[in-house]
Amino acid sequence: MRILVVGGGGREHALVWKLSQSPMVDAIYCAPGNPGIAEKASCVPISSEDLEGLLELAQEKHIDLTVVGPEAPLVAGIADLFAQHGLRVFGPFQAGARLEGSKVWAKQFMEKYGIPTARARYFNQAAAAKAYVEEVGAPLVVKADGLAAGKGVTVAATKEEAWAAIENCMEKGAFGAAGKKVVIEEFLEGEEVSILAFTDGHTIVPMVPSQDHKRAYDGDQGPNTGGMGAYSPPPAYTADIAERVEAEILQPTLMGLAAEGIDYRGVLYAGLIITADGPKVLEFNVRFGDPETQPVLLRLESDLLEIMLAVVERRLSEVAPRIGWSDQASACVILASGGYPGPYVAGRPITGLDGLPPGVVAFHAGTKRVDGQLVTAGGRVLGISACGPTVAQALDRVYQAIPSIHFQDMHYRHDIGWRAGYHGCQAQASSGFLALDGRDGGPRAGNGKAGTWPFRLGGPD
């Protein structure tokens, strides 16, 4: 089969890496791709948002399946366009992509179908939004309605921070049209967990859980980013929590989409917070997460292409019993450009990737080649990833490998996995790294078999 992967970041590198292991694959193309992806696929310089260009490429290369990585082309309707021309896409149609494309629509959907989430109000006028903040006080969470590359969410500890976030979205236009409306939510306390699930609209199969780290600096400090690292499994996602998520969130979401007449096939990503009252949805995404995809796919033992074809052909129930996951843990640490998520300098030469030990994978996120030299080309540059018997051992392998990699102003968090009790490897001891939670020992058991419990909606296809 001939596969096209849309996108050019670390998530897409992980997808290409895993898809390339399928015996059914004859050729993989990636648009636009990156130098790491180019080791496994033919990269074509077409933007992931150039839908007509991607369509022409798929037709020219006789693509059998297109796998969409980023959210923007899904929200723009790439699956609809390709379907009109008889091409298959792994990813939801535009109607389903509203779950990510509009936070207002997603919150109203959750309220309608009783899916647990934070209480919220919606505003299209800054003055009204500020008055509401004045009325209810802080802490609050302010979210831009539309797509903002993972940076449209502000956790405001004070009214002044909330007002500033509203002004940033609605008056200063920091996120363009995406910030013309805002959602203001109650602040929820707990641990965040990412649950990705395969679904063909009738059957839903959760993948293994993971935990992202959004803040830029150690100790969960600094601004939100697209994600500075992730690991799997998180201790907070116990078997009891998994059962509640499947019964109270995933099943009702699948049923709600069907009730709305939405044909949803692809990945459903539920960003959760585990509160004292149980799991609640912080947000839905309609594609693989980044960087969660990296540790999750490291643990997938089954053929990813076989699963994707079953999703597109609405026969996921057939392959669900065969989807297997490694009992090992996994981790990914992002190496970022200095200044990220704010302004940063690109074009810094990258060295040391040829010295990585066996079992450690460098997923390229923001790189390019200039005159044969690999250089930085984004805020998030590389995702250094590995597996291990425990979360601590997986992270040790990653952190022990990082010192061999160099580019000017390289920045990364030293405490990925701290909520799993990770205290830092020997390579980090001299840097003054300290555990932030005070716990000792390794990670507690998570639900490593989350992907083995599919749910099915309705009767036979």
XYZ file of C-alpha atoms in Angstrom:
461
model
C 0.000 0.000 0.000
C 1.003 3.599 -0.632
C 0.577 5.882 2.384
C 0.579 9.680 2.676
C 1.205 11.219 6.101
C 0.250 14.887 6.404
C 2.421 17.035 8.678
C 6.039 17.592 9.546
C 6.548 17.403 13.309
C 7.457 14.910 15.983
C 4.011 13.321 15.955
C 4.257 12.710 12.211
C 7.777 11.295 12.573
C 6.429 8.822 15.140
C 3.532 7.911 12.826
C 5.870 7.336 9.869
C 8.265 5.367 12.088
C 5.478 3.029 13.217
C 3.720 2.752 9.848
C 7.005 1.852 8.164
C 7.100 -1.326 10.269
C 3.968 -2.699 8.577
C 4.560 -5.439 5.984
C 1.614 -4.002 4.036
C 3.465 -0.754 3.279
C 5.030 -0.355 -0.152
C 5.790 3.369 0.023
C 5.287 6.263 2.429
C 5.098 9.915 1.418
C 5.012 12.778 3.893
C 4.050 16.405 3.295
C 5.953 18.434 4.199
C 7.940 16.043 6.410
C 11.344 16.749 7.974
C 14.878 15.305 7.845
C 14.095 12.581 10.378
C 10.990 11.527 8.480
C 13.031 11.516 5.256
C 14.897 8.463 6.550
C 11.655 6.444 6.296
C 9.535 8.313 3.735
C 9.682 10.471 0.618
C 9.115 14.064 1.756
C 7.222 16.466 -0.498
C 7.340 20.236 0.213
C 3.592 20.814 0.433
C 2.114 22.572 3.472
C -0.216 20.541 5.663
C -2.820 23.287 5.137
C -2.614 23.260 1.321
C -5.563 20.925 0.837
C -5.684 21.196 -2.945
C -1.938 20.564 -3.181
C -2.263 17.515 -0.946
C -5.159 16.227 -3.043
C -3.100 16.539 -6.221
C -0.219 14.716 -4.535
C -2.479 11.879 -3.362
C -3.923 11.476 -6.839
C -0.536 11.665 -8.568
C 1.070 9.090 -6.245
C -2.008 6.800 -6.211
C -2.208 6.977 -2.433
C -4.255 4.210 -0.770
C -4.584 5.884 2.654
C -3.871 9.406 3.901
C -3.071 9.804 7.614
C -3.577 13.353 8.895
C -1.358 14.437 11.778
C -2.237 18.086 12.591
C -5.637 19.444 13.541
C -5.781 22.379 11.120
C -6.345 20.371 7.905
C -9.000 18.253 9.638
C -10.847 21.352 10.835
C -10.521 22.767 7.307
C -12.190 19.659 5.848
C -9.422 17.584 4.268
C -11.307 14.330 4.937
C -14.404 15.718 3.207
C -12.399 16.904 0.185
C -10.560 13.618 -0.228
C -13.767 11.594 0.169
C -15.361 13.619 -2.635
C -12.582 12.325 -4.883
C -12.794 8.716 -3.707
C -9.721 8.851 -1.449
C -9.545 7.356 2.038
C -8.431 9.443 5.023
C -7.669 8.401 8.587
C -9.191 11.318 10.460
C -12.667 12.733 11.069
C -14.739 14.769 8.665
C -15.119 18.506 9.250
C -18.311 18.120 11.288
C -16.551 15.901 13.834
C -13.431 18.055 13.832
C -15.487 20.789 15.519
C -14.749 18.969 18.776
C -11.317 20.572 18.541
C -11.987 23.423 16.162
C -14.454 25.164 18.486
C -14.183 24.929 22.247
C -17.618 26.537 22.550
C -19.174 23.833 20.363
C -17.291 21.099 22.249
C -18.422 22.380 25.666
C -22.029 22.604 24.519
C -21.755 19.071 23.115
C -20.462 17.794 26.469
C -23.218 19.568 28.365
C -25.869 18.157 26.033
C -24.709 14.560 26.439
C -23.801 14.641 30.127
C -20.054 14.251 29.685
C -18.286 15.430 32.875
C -16.393 18.673 32.344
C -15.751 22.014 34.028
C -18.613 24.501 34.334
C -18.215 27.196 31.702
C -19.583 30.395 30.176
C -19.055 31.648 26.633
C -18.444 35.212 25.453
C -18.031 37.124 22.205
C -17.583 40.522 23.858
C -14.547 41.368 25.980
C -16.491 43.684 28.295
C -18.998 40.963 29.177
C -16.190 38.445 29.734
C -14.368 40.836 32.073
C -17.566 41.558 33.986
C -18.064 37.830 34.500
C -14.532 37.497 35.870
C -15.219 40.375 38.235
C -18.385 38.617 39.386
C -17.003 35.127 40.041
C -13.354 35.848 40.869
C -10.266 33.723 40.312
C -8.775 31.212 39.735
C -10.292 30.657 36.295
C -9.299 29.203 32.954
C -9.622 31.362 29.830
C -9.613 29.578 26.461
C -9.649 30.917 22.923
C -12.517 29.288 21.040
C -10.566 28.196 17.965
C -7.239 26.624 17.089
C -4.256 28.333 18.720
C -1.441 25.753 18.369
C -1.876 24.643 21.978
C -1.194 28.139 23.307
C -4.721 29.556 23.595
C -5.332 28.440 27.183
C -4.525 30.596 30.221
C -4.811 29.329 33.777
C -5.445 32.623 35.563
C -4.629 32.685 39.274
C -5.903 36.260 39.607
C -8.594 38.432 38.053
C -5.871 40.556 36.483
C -4.396 37.528 34.719
C -7.857 36.569 33.459
C -8.483 40.079 32.162
C -5.110 40.071 30.424
C -5.940 36.741 28.752
C -9.290 38.108 27.571
C -7.614 41.221 26.182
C -4.953 39.098 24.495
C -7.588 36.977 22.755
C -10.385 39.431 22.021
C -8.798 42.873 21.807
C -5.166 42.359 20.790
C -5.983 39.530 18.375
C -3.130 37.285 19.498
C -4.842 34.245 17.973
C -6.678 35.942 15.133
C -10.187 34.687 14.453
C -9.626 31.841 16.948
C -9.779 34.343 19.819
C -12.901 36.267 18.841
C -14.865 34.079 21.257
C -13.639 32.788 24.604
C -14.647 30.094 27.035
C -14.222 30.886 30.728
C -14.176 27.775 32.882
C -14.008 26.965 36.540
C -10.543 25.918 37.651
C -10.270 22.193 38.365
C -7.609 20.614 40.552
C -6.105 17.207 39.890
C -3.703 15.339 37.648
C -3.992 15.620 33.899
C -3.997 12.494 31.748
C -4.223 12.091 27.978
C -6.390 9.300 26.600
C -6.194 8.637 22.876
C -8.610 6.157 21.351
C -9.147 4.588 17.939
C -12.749 4.790 16.768
C -14.669 3.989 13.599
C -17.876 5.585 14.883
C -19.245 2.249 16.129
C -16.376 0.816 18.178
C -13.924 2.709 20.364
C -10.608 1.254 21.554
C -8.605 3.266 24.116
C -4.853 3.329 23.714
C -2.507 3.196 26.689
C -2.683 6.364 28.838
C -0.018 9.045 28.917
C 0.713 12.291 30.726
C 1.933 15.436 28.974
C 3.847 18.343 30.559
C 2.604 21.636 29.123
C 4.541 24.219 31.131
C 7.870 25.368 29.743
C 10.001 25.042 32.872
C 10.769 22.609 35.682
C 8.218 22.423 38.470
C 5.345 23.076 36.035
C 6.348 26.733 35.886
C 6.256 29.207 33.021
C 3.947 29.585 30.029
C 2.001 26.811 28.333
C 3.666 25.146 25.366
C 2.680 22.529 22.836
C 4.147 19.990 25.270
C 7.627 19.541 26.763
C 7.509 15.784 27.280
C 5.271 12.841 28.068
C 5.408 9.371 29.546
C 3.248 6.267 29.786
C 1.643 4.963 31.955
C 0.757 7.696 34.493
C 0.105 6.345 38.009
C -3.030 8.490 38.392
C -4.781 6.452 35.691
C -5.758 3.435 37.745
C -7.954 0.575 36.550
C -10.919 2.091 38.399
C -10.404 5.462 36.726
C -10.054 3.758 33.341
C -13.423 2.050 33.795
C -15.050 5.373 34.677
C -13.483 7.126 31.694
C -14.728 4.456 29.343
C -18.240 4.402 30.837
C -18.718 8.124 31.583
C -16.700 9.813 28.824
C -15.756 7.662 25.832
C -19.045 5.791 25.433
C -21.251 8.898 25.847
C -19.038 10.819 23.410
C -19.368 8.097 20.790
C -23.115 7.929 21.318
C -23.409 11.724 21.212
C -21.546 11.952 17.929
C -23.802 9.290 16.448
C -26.894 11.094 17.751
C -25.669 14.276 16.037
C -25.384 12.357 12.768
C -21.596 12.782 12.732
C -19.526 10.130 10.951
C -16.419 10.123 13.143
C -13.506 7.900 12.135
C -9.959 8.370 13.369
C -8.504 9.245 16.764
C -10.508 10.741 19.606
C -8.212 12.403 22.139
C -9.647 13.208 25.556
C -7.533 15.543 27.648
C -8.641 14.651 31.180
C -8.157 15.861 34.707
C -8.573 13.366 37.542
C -10.372 15.344 40.247
C -11.610 14.320 43.680
C -15.007 13.809 42.006
C -13.578 11.627 39.273
C -12.340 12.166 35.707
C -13.490 15.224 33.757
C -12.751 16.405 30.227
C -10.557 19.477 29.866
C -10.633 19.355 26.071
C -11.160 17.088 23.111
C -8.712 16.810 20.235
C -9.467 15.036 16.994
C -6.022 13.608 16.169
C -2.954 12.076 17.742
C -1.404 14.275 20.427
C 2.096 15.690 20.310
C 4.205 14.622 22.215
C 1.896 11.900 23.586
C 2.021 9.990 20.298
C 5.716 9.287 20.731
C 5.542 7.295 24.007
C 2.177 5.756 23.109
C 3.327 4.369 19.754
C 6.539 3.099 21.346
C 4.307 0.763 23.351
C 2.065 -0.351 20.459
C 2.930 -3.928 19.499
C 0.334 -4.275 16.733
C 0.393 -3.171 13.097
C -0.713 0.480 13.088
C -1.697 0.382 9.418
C -3.954 -2.621 10.014
C -5.719 -0.695 12.799
C -6.083 2.439 10.684
C -7.546 0.513 7.755
C -10.044 -1.134 10.103
C -11.044 2.305 11.396
C -11.558 3.735 7.911
C -13.449 0.635 6.743
C -15.618 0.535 9.888
C -14.486 -2.895 11.020
C -12.516 -1.921 14.103
C -14.424 -4.527 16.111
C -12.670 -7.228 14.054
C -9.136 -6.159 14.954
C -9.809 -4.779 18.454
C -9.140 -8.113 20.236
C -5.721 -8.315 18.529
C -4.485 -4.832 19.459
C -1.607 -5.363 21.848
C 0.494 -3.082 24.023
C 3.883 -3.576 25.631
C 3.984 -3.894 29.405
C 7.052 -1.676 29.343
C 6.832 2.014 30.175
C 7.905 4.742 27.753
C 8.943 8.386 27.835
C 9.700 11.343 25.585
C 11.595 14.529 26.519
C 11.403 17.517 24.184
C 14.556 19.453 23.332
C 13.421 22.991 22.519
C 14.937 26.171 21.175
C 15.892 28.758 23.798
C 13.021 31.193 24.316
C 10.278 28.749 23.290
C 7.265 29.192 23.423
C 8.191 32.831 22.876
C 10.575 34.168 20.217
C 13.546 31.960 19.433
C 16.407 31.822 16.934
C 16.300 29.079 14.291
C 19.136 27.737 12.182
C 21.293 26.442 15.049
C 23.455 23.458 13.969
C 22.502 20.161 15.643
C 25.128 17.528 16.454
C 25.328 14.262 18.371
C 22.320 12.329 17.061
C 24.580 9.643 15.607
C 25.795 8.869 19.137
C 22.468 7.839 20.650
C 22.520 4.436 22.376
C 20.454 1.519 21.036
C 16.784 1.748 21.929
C 16.745 5.553 22.159
C 14.862 7.226 19.305
C 15.134 10.881 18.292
C 11.846 11.999 16.742
C 12.405 15.175 14.713
C 9.936 17.967 15.458
C 11.520 21.180 14.153
C 14.581 20.437 12.032
C 15.778 21.000 8.469
C 18.935 20.571 6.424
C 20.866 23.557 5.129
C 23.813 22.716 2.862
C 23.864 19.221 4.329
C 23.914 20.430 7.957
C 21.017 19.519 10.270
C 19.767 22.702 11.964
C 16.929 23.807 14.210
C 13.752 24.986 12.475
C 11.133 25.265 15.196
C 10.377 25.836 18.847
C 10.246 22.153 19.639
C 13.244 20.582 17.913
C 13.602 16.922 18.935
C 11.717 14.387 21.047
C 14.183 11.981 22.659
C 12.264 8.811 23.456
C 12.798 5.349 24.936
C 11.136 2.423 26.686
C 12.065 0.718 29.945
C 10.667 -1.729 32.510
C 9.432 1.253 34.562
C 8.796 4.928 33.910
C 11.950 5.756 35.891
C 14.097 3.438 33.780
C 12.631 4.747 30.522
C 13.360 8.306 31.635
C 16.854 7.371 32.772
C 17.604 6.097 29.271
C 16.338 9.341 27.757
C 18.129 11.686 30.153
C 21.388 9.745 29.923
C 21.274 10.120 26.126
C 20.508 13.862 26.011
C 24.017 15.163 26.935
C 25.383 13.771 23.649
C 23.094 16.114 21.660
C 24.046 19.742 21.122
C 22.622 22.904 19.612
C 23.006 26.469 20.843
C 20.532 27.544 23.566
C 19.033 24.038 23.797
C 16.362 23.964 26.489
C 14.522 21.037 28.076
C 12.766 20.127 31.286
C 14.705 17.989 33.746
C 11.638 16.735 35.621
C 9.447 14.933 33.092
C 7.694 12.145 35.000
C 7.955 13.752 38.436
C 4.327 12.898 39.172
C 5.258 9.252 38.677
C 7.860 9.594 41.419
C 10.779 10.117 39.042
C 13.700 11.680 40.918
C 16.192 12.155 38.095
C 18.931 9.896 36.801
C 22.612 10.016 37.735
C 23.324 12.125 34.670
C 21.123 14.844 36.144
C 22.462 14.757 39.704
C 25.138 17.368 39.094
C 22.619 19.810 37.608
C 20.906 20.350 40.946
C 17.729 18.543 39.916
C 15.442 17.771 42.836
C 12.277 15.714 42.997
C 9.283 18.011 43.256
C 6.699 15.803 44.907
C 8.633 14.340 47.828
C 7.651 10.772 47.024
C 10.147 7.953 46.860
C 10.316 4.763 44.875
C 9.330 4.090 41.275
C 6.037 4.579 39.509
C 2.893 2.922 40.716
C 1.111 0.629 38.304
C -0.977 2.312 35.650
C -3.537 0.706 33.359
C -1.183 -0.819 30.852
C -3.983 -2.729 29.158
C -6.217 0.235 28.371
C -6.232 -0.631 24.693
C -7.784 -4.059 25.197
C -11.285 -2.938 26.217
C -13.201 -1.836 23.129
C -16.753 -0.587 23.278
C -19.196 -1.111 20.449
C -22.163 1.082 19.570
C -25.220 -0.497 17.994
C -25.526 -3.697 15.995
C -23.640 -5.121 13.024
C -22.247 -2.764 10.400
